[in-house]
Amino acid sequence: MPLPIGFATPSITDEDIEAVTAVLRSGWITTGPVAAQFEAELAEVCGVPRGKVTNSCSAALELALRLVGVGTGDEVITSAYTYAATINAIVHTGATPVLADCAPGSFLIDPDSVAALITPRTRAVIAVDVGGLPCDYPALAQALAAAPAPAPTATVGEAIGRIALIADAAHSLGAMLDGVPAASLVDFAALSFHAVKNLTSAEGGALMWSAALQEQVPGIYATASVLGMQGQTKDALTKTLAGQWEYDITCSGYKWNMPDVLAALGLSQLRRYPANVRRRHELARLYDEALTGVDVTCPRHVGSRHISSGHLYMVRAEWDEAQRNAVIQELGDRGIATNVHFKPIPLLSAYHWLGDPAVVVPNALRAYQQELSLPLHLALDNEDPALVAHHLADVLRQGRTSRVAAQGVA
Ligand SMILES: Cc1ncc(COP(=O)(O)O)c(C=O)c1O
């Protein structure tokens, strides 16, 4: 595509528009049969028997924590290298977030760092599949299996019988690890369908749970539905049926449901998702080739154990934060939008109290200073990765005499 190149342009087809329009014309636009169909097909992709769609991944994360029984006095370990939604969900429950570091040279949580942070108060761990790369769930599960089980405070927590393992899979729908969907290796996986994600419903999310949980807690779907619908015993569609108006509120629940209008967009996108992920991998491969000889590294989307969802193309270089920011500005001036994933949580004003990142999570801080996310989306042509790589290399070369140099690149 000609410059300018956007960072994460959404892919919306005529089929998507028709699917949404059909719901708009159907006489029922909020949560109903289309949402149910979407969650059933998502579960298949995730290799699990069932899940629940929500209005965001943020809601799905909090739903998982509340189902486990996480609350005041508990600790939840998560990665410092994530978006604020992961931490906010923990804080909303009254629990204390405890920040694990990235593995050295990686954007992903370090299982050894997690193991070292476990205390008798730890009730859950949320690992984050940054960029669509799955975390090492078998290693994380091993660390949790070795820890004492927390005293149960909810049926789901009791069924898990140890510290719960939750994937923040906002980026990683369909990612594979050791030959199976990564989402099937955890107790819960929380997905995002926000506008910039691989698959979008404009806003939306879903919580998937393991086959073991579905078997041990057959009522988990009903519990999740009631919790996400104000604690109401009937959904809105059932209430509209003749004589079905009456309902009860059984807990002070939340408003987390996904309307059918949005589910229709998600479902339509899901039908072409495998082809979209293949295309993202192809573009990532073209980036890999084009960046040969440029002084950057990036995690591979396909490895001996994993296949990512191809969500982000993240490069790292030996620049400091100011130099990286100057590169972003120079590329922006040339019409190429780039981004940074992520600012480690303790750098954010609301979370300074979690400590000095240079001390508590030095690997995450270094990853942040070195990271640059290049455009990766379906509007890119085959020539675009080479074009972006060319400009990046040129900025690095030219930068020695311009804005980048002013920031200290010799
Ligand atoms: C890692 C991560 N977790 C959670 C979220 C929250 O997703 P949502 O916007 O669907 O609530 C995001 C959103 O960007 C994210 O990047």
Coordinates of C-alpha atoms in Angstrom, one line a residue, residues 92-409:
H92 CA -11.0 -4.3 41.1
T93 CA -11.3 -7.6 43.0
G94 CA -9.5 -6.1 46.1
A95 CA -6.5 -8.4 45.6
T96 CA -2.9 -7.1 45.4
P97 CA -1.1 -7.4 42.1
V98 CA 2.4 -8.8 42.4
L99 CA 4.7 -8.2 39.4
A100 CA 6.8 -10.9 37.8
D101 CA 9.6 -10.0 35.4
C102 CA 10.0 -11.0 31.8
A103 CA 12.4 -13.9 31.0
P104 CA 15.8 -12.4 30.0
G105 CA 15.7 -11.1 26.4
S106 CA 12.0 -12.0 26.1
F107 CA 8.7 -10.1 26.2
L108 CA 7.0 -13.0 28.1
I109 CA 6.7 -13.7 31.8
D110 CA 9.6 -15.7 33.4
P111 CA 8.3 -18.9 35.1
D112 CA 11.3 -18.7 37.5
S113 CA 10.3 -15.1 38.5
V114 CA 6.7 -16.3 39.1
A115 CA 7.9 -19.3 41.3
A116 CA 10.0 -16.9 43.4
L117 CA 7.0 -14.6 44.1
I118 CA 4.5 -17.3 45.3
T119 CA 3.4 -16.8 48.9
P120 CA 0.6 -18.5 51.0
R121 CA -1.6 -15.6 49.8
T122 CA -1.1 -16.2 46.1
R123 CA -4.5 -17.3 44.6
A124 CA -3.9 -16.9 40.8
V125 CA -1.3 -16.1 38.2
I126 CA -2.1 -14.2 35.0
A127 CA 0.4 -14.8 32.2
V128 CA 0.3 -12.5 29.1
D129 CA 0.8 -13.7 25.6
V130 CA 2.4 -10.5 24.3
G131 CA 2.1 -10.1 20.6
G132 CA 0.4 -13.4 20.2
L133 CA 3.4 -15.4 21.4
P134 CA 2.2 -18.1 23.9
C135 CA 3.8 -18.2 27.4
D136 CA 5.5 -21.3 28.6
Y137 CA 2.3 -22.7 30.2
P138 CA 3.8 -26.2 31.1
A139 CA 6.6 -24.5 33.0
L140 CA 4.2 -22.1 34.7
A141 CA 1.9 -25.1 35.6
Q142 CA 4.8 -26.9 37.1
A143 CA 5.7 -24.0 39.3
L144 CA 2.1 -23.8 40.5
A145 CA 1.8 -27.5 41.1
A146 CA 4.8 -27.3 43.5
A147 CA 3.1 -24.6 45.6
P148 CA 0.7 -25.2 48.5
A149 CA -3.0 -24.9 47.5
P150 CA -4.8 -21.8 48.7
A151 CA -7.8 -22.4 50.9
P152 CA -10.8 -22.4 48.6
T153 CA -13.3 -19.4 48.6
A154 CA -15.4 -20.4 45.6
T155 CA -16.5 -23.6 43.9
V156 CA -14.3 -23.0 40.9
G157 CA -11.2 -22.3 43.0
E158 CA -11.9 -25.5 44.9
A159 CA -12.2 -27.5 41.7
I160 CA -8.8 -26.1 40.5
G161 CA -7.3 -27.1 43.8
R162 CA -4.1 -25.0 43.4
I163 CA -3.1 -21.5 42.4
A164 CA -5.2 -20.8 39.3
L165 CA -3.4 -20.3 36.0
I166 CA -5.0 -17.7 33.7
A167 CA -3.9 -16.6 30.3
D168 CA -4.3 -13.0 29.3
A169 CA -4.8 -14.1 25.7
A170 CA -5.9 -10.7 24.4
H171 CA -3.4 -11.0 21.6
S172 CA -3.2 -14.8 21.1
L173 CA -6.5 -16.3 19.8
G174 CA -5.5 -19.5 18.0
A175 CA -1.9 -19.6 19.2
M176 CA -0.5 -23.1 19.5
L177 CA 2.0 -24.6 22.0
D178 CA 3.4 -28.1 21.9
G179 CA 0.9 -29.0 19.2
V180 CA -2.3 -27.9 21.0
P181 CA -4.1 -24.5 21.4
A182 CA -2.3 -22.6 24.1
A183 CA -5.7 -21.7 25.6
S184 CA -6.3 -25.3 26.3
L185 CA -3.3 -25.5 28.6
V186 CA -4.6 -23.1 31.3
D187 CA -7.6 -22.9 33.7
F188 CA -8.9 -19.8 31.9
A189 CA -8.0 -17.8 28.8
A190 CA -9.3 -14.3 28.4
L191 CA -9.6 -13.1 24.7
S192 CA -9.9 -9.6 23.3
F193 CA -11.8 -8.5 20.2
H194 CA -10.9 -4.8 20.5
A195 CA -10.7 -2.8 17.2
V196 CA -6.9 -3.4 16.8
K197 CA -6.9 -7.1 17.5
N198 CA -6.4 -9.9 15.0
L199 CA -10.2 -10.6 15.2
T200 CA -12.4 -7.7 16.1
S201 CA -16.0 -7.2 17.1
A202 CA -15.2 -3.5 17.6
E203 CA -15.2 -4.1 21.3
G204 CA -15.5 -7.4 22.9
G205 CA -13.9 -10.4 24.6
A206 CA -14.5 -13.9 25.8
L207 CA -13.5 -16.2 28.7
M208 CA -12.6 -19.8 27.9
W209 CA -12.2 -22.4 30.6
S210 CA -10.5 -25.8 30.6
A211 CA -12.2 -29.2 29.9
A212 CA -11.3 -30.2 33.5
L213 CA -13.2 -27.2 34.9
Q214 CA -16.2 -27.8 32.7
E215 CA -16.4 -31.4 33.9
Q216 CA -15.9 -30.6 37.6
V217 CA -18.1 -27.5 37.7
P218 CA -20.9 -28.2 35.1
G219 CA -22.7 -25.0 36.3
I220 CA -19.8 -22.8 35.5
Y221 CA -21.4 -21.3 32.3
A222 CA -24.6 -20.4 34.2
T223 CA -22.6 -18.9 37.1
A224 CA -20.5 -16.8 34.6
S225 CA -23.6 -15.7 32.8
V226 CA -25.4 -14.6 35.9
L227 CA -22.3 -12.8 37.3
G228 CA -22.0 -10.9 34.0
M229 CA -25.7 -10.0 33.8
Q230 CA -26.2 -8.0 37.1
G231 CA -26.7 -11.3 39.0
Q232 CA -30.0 -11.8 37.1
T233 CA -31.4 -15.3 36.9
K234 CA -32.8 -14.8 33.3
D235 CA -31.2 -13.3 30.3
A236 CA -32.9 -10.5 28.4
L237 CA -34.1 -12.7 25.5
T238 CA -35.8 -15.2 27.8
K239 CA -37.4 -12.4 29.8
T240 CA -39.1 -11.2 26.6
L241 CA -40.9 -14.5 26.0
A242 CA -44.6 -14.6 26.9
G243 CA -45.2 -14.8 30.6
Q244 CA -41.5 -14.9 31.4
W245 CA -41.0 -11.4 32.8
E246 CA -40.2 -12.3 36.3
Y247 CA -36.6 -12.7 37.5
D248 CA -34.5 -12.6 40.6
I249 CA -31.1 -10.9 41.3
T250 CA -28.9 -13.4 43.2
C251 CA -25.8 -11.3 43.6
S252 CA -24.6 -7.8 42.9
G253 CA -23.2 -8.7 39.5
Y254 CA -21.8 -6.8 36.6
K255 CA -22.8 -5.7 33.1
W256 CA -20.4 -7.8 30.9
N257 CA -22.6 -9.2 28.2
M258 CA -21.8 -9.0 24.5
P259 CA -24.6 -7.9 22.2
D260 CA -25.5 -10.0 19.1
V261 CA -24.7 -7.0 16.8
L262 CA -21.0 -7.2 17.9
A263 CA -21.0 -11.0 18.1
A264 CA -22.2 -11.1 14.4
L265 CA -19.1 -9.1 13.4
G266 CA -16.8 -11.4 15.5
L267 CA -18.5 -14.6 14.2
S268 CA -18.1 -13.4 10.6
Q269 CA -14.4 -12.6 11.2
L270 CA -13.9 -16.0 12.9
R271 CA -15.0 -17.7 9.7
R272 CA -11.9 -16.3 7.8
Y273 CA -9.6 -16.2 10.8
P274 CA -7.3 -19.2 9.8
A275 CA -6.6 -17.5 6.5
N276 CA -6.0 -14.1 8.2
V277 CA -3.5 -15.7 10.6
R278 CA -1.7 -17.4 7.7
R279 CA -1.5 -14.0 6.0
R280 CA -0.1 -12.4 9.1
H281 CA 2.5 -15.1 9.3
E282 CA 3.4 -14.5 5.7
L283 CA 3.9 -10.8 6.4
A284 CA 6.0 -11.6 9.4
R285 CA 8.2 -13.8 7.3
L286 CA 8.6 -11.0 4.8
Y287 CA 9.6 -8.7 7.6
D288 CA 12.1 -11.3 8.9
E289 CA 13.7 -11.5 5.4
A290 CA 13.7 -7.7 4.8
L291 CA 15.3 -7.0 8.2
T292 CA 18.2 -9.3 7.6
G293 CA 21.3 -7.1 8.0
V294 CA 19.4 -4.4 10.0
D295 CA 20.6 -4.2 13.5
V296 CA 17.4 -5.4 15.2
T297 CA 16.1 -8.7 16.6
C298 CA 12.6 -10.0 16.9
P299 CA 10.9 -13.1 18.4
R300 CA 10.0 -15.6 15.7
H301 CA 6.3 -16.3 15.3
V302 CA 6.9 -19.9 14.5
G303 CA 9.3 -21.9 16.7
S304 CA 10.1 -25.5 17.6
R305 CA 7.3 -25.5 20.3
H306 CA 5.0 -22.7 19.2
I307 CA 3.0 -21.0 16.5
S308 CA 1.8 -17.5 17.4
S309 CA -1.3 -15.8 16.4
G310 CA 0.9 -13.3 14.4
H311 CA -0.6 -10.3 16.3
L312 CA 2.4 -8.0 16.6
Y313 CA 5.7 -7.6 14.8
M314 CA 7.9 -6.5 17.7
V315 CA 11.6 -5.7 17.1
R316 CA 14.3 -4.9 19.6
A317 CA 17.4 -2.9 19.2
E318 CA 20.3 -1.7 21.4
W319 CA 19.0 1.8 21.5
D320 CA 17.8 3.6 24.6
E321 CA 14.3 4.9 25.2
A322 CA 14.9 8.4 23.8
Q323 CA 16.6 7.1 20.7
R324 CA 13.7 4.6 20.1
N325 CA 11.2 7.4 20.5
A326 CA 13.1 9.5 18.0
V327 CA 13.0 6.6 15.5
I328 CA 9.2 6.5 16.0
Q329 CA 9.0 10.2 15.3
E330 CA 11.2 9.9 12.2
L331 CA 9.2 7.0 10.8
G332 CA 6.0 8.9 11.6
D333 CA 7.3 11.9 9.6
R334 CA 7.8 9.5 6.7
G335 CA 4.2 8.2 7.0
I336 CA 4.8 4.9 8.8
A337 CA 2.9 4.5 12.1
T338 CA 4.6 2.4 14.7
N339 CA 3.9 1.7 18.4
V340 CA 5.4 0.4 21.6
H341 CA 4.2 -2.6 23.6
F342 CA 4.3 -2.1 26.6
K343 CA 5.2 0.5 29.1
P344 CA 5.9 -1.7 32.2
I345 CA 3.1 -1.2 34.8
P346 CA 5.2 0.5 37.5
L347 CA 6.0 3.3 35.0
L348 CA 2.3 4.3 35.0
S349 CA 1.2 7.0 37.5
A350 CA -1.5 4.8 39.0
Y351 CA 1.0 2.0 39.7
H352 CA 4.2 3.8 40.8
W353 CA 3.6 2.2 44.2
L354 CA 4.5 -1.1 42.7
G355 CA 8.2 -0.1 42.9
D356 CA 11.1 1.1 40.7
P357 CA 11.0 -1.0 37.6
A358 CA 14.8 -0.9 37.3
V359 CA 14.9 -2.7 40.6
V360 CA 11.7 -4.9 40.6
V361 CA 11.4 -5.9 36.9
P362 CA 14.7 -4.9 35.1
N363 CA 14.1 -7.3 32.2
A364 CA 10.7 -5.8 31.5
L365 CA 12.1 -2.3 31.7
R366 CA 14.9 -3.1 29.2
A367 CA 12.4 -4.8 26.9
Y368 CA 10.2 -1.7 26.9
Q369 CA 13.2 0.6 26.2
Q370 CA 14.3 -1.5 23.3
E371 CA 10.9 -2.4 21.7
L372 CA 9.4 -1.1 18.5
S373 CA 6.2 -2.6 17.0
L374 CA 6.0 -2.3 13.2
P375 CA 2.8 -2.2 11.2
L376 CA 1.2 -5.7 10.8
H377 CA -2.3 -5.9 9.4
L378 CA -4.2 -7.2 6.4
A379 CA -4.2 -4.0 4.4
L380 CA -0.4 -4.4 3.9
D381 CA 0.9 -5.5 0.5
N382 CA 3.7 -8.0 0.0
E383 CA 6.0 -5.1 -0.7
D384 CA 5.3 -3.2 2.5
P385 CA 7.5 -5.1 5.0
A386 CA 10.5 -4.4 2.7
L387 CA 9.4 -0.7 2.4
V388 CA 9.1 -0.4 6.2
A389 CA 12.4 -2.2 6.7
H390 CA 14.1 0.1 4.2
H391 CA 12.8 3.2 6.0
L392 CA 13.8 1.8 9.4
A393 CA 17.3 1.0 8.2
D394 CA 17.5 4.4 6.5
V395 CA 16.4 6.2 9.7
L396 CA 19.0 4.3 11.6
R397 CA 21.7 5.4 9.1
Q398 CA 20.5 9.0 8.5
G399 CA 19.6 9.3 12.1
R400 CA 23.2 9.6 12.9
T401 CA 23.0 13.2 11.6
S402 CA 19.4 14.1 12.6
R403 CA 16.9 13.9 15.4
V404 CA 18.0 10.4 16.4
A405 CA 21.6 11.7 16.7
A406 CA 20.3 14.5 18.9
Q407 CA 19.1 11.8 21.2
G408 CA 22.6 10.3 21.3
V409 CA 23.0 7.7 18.5

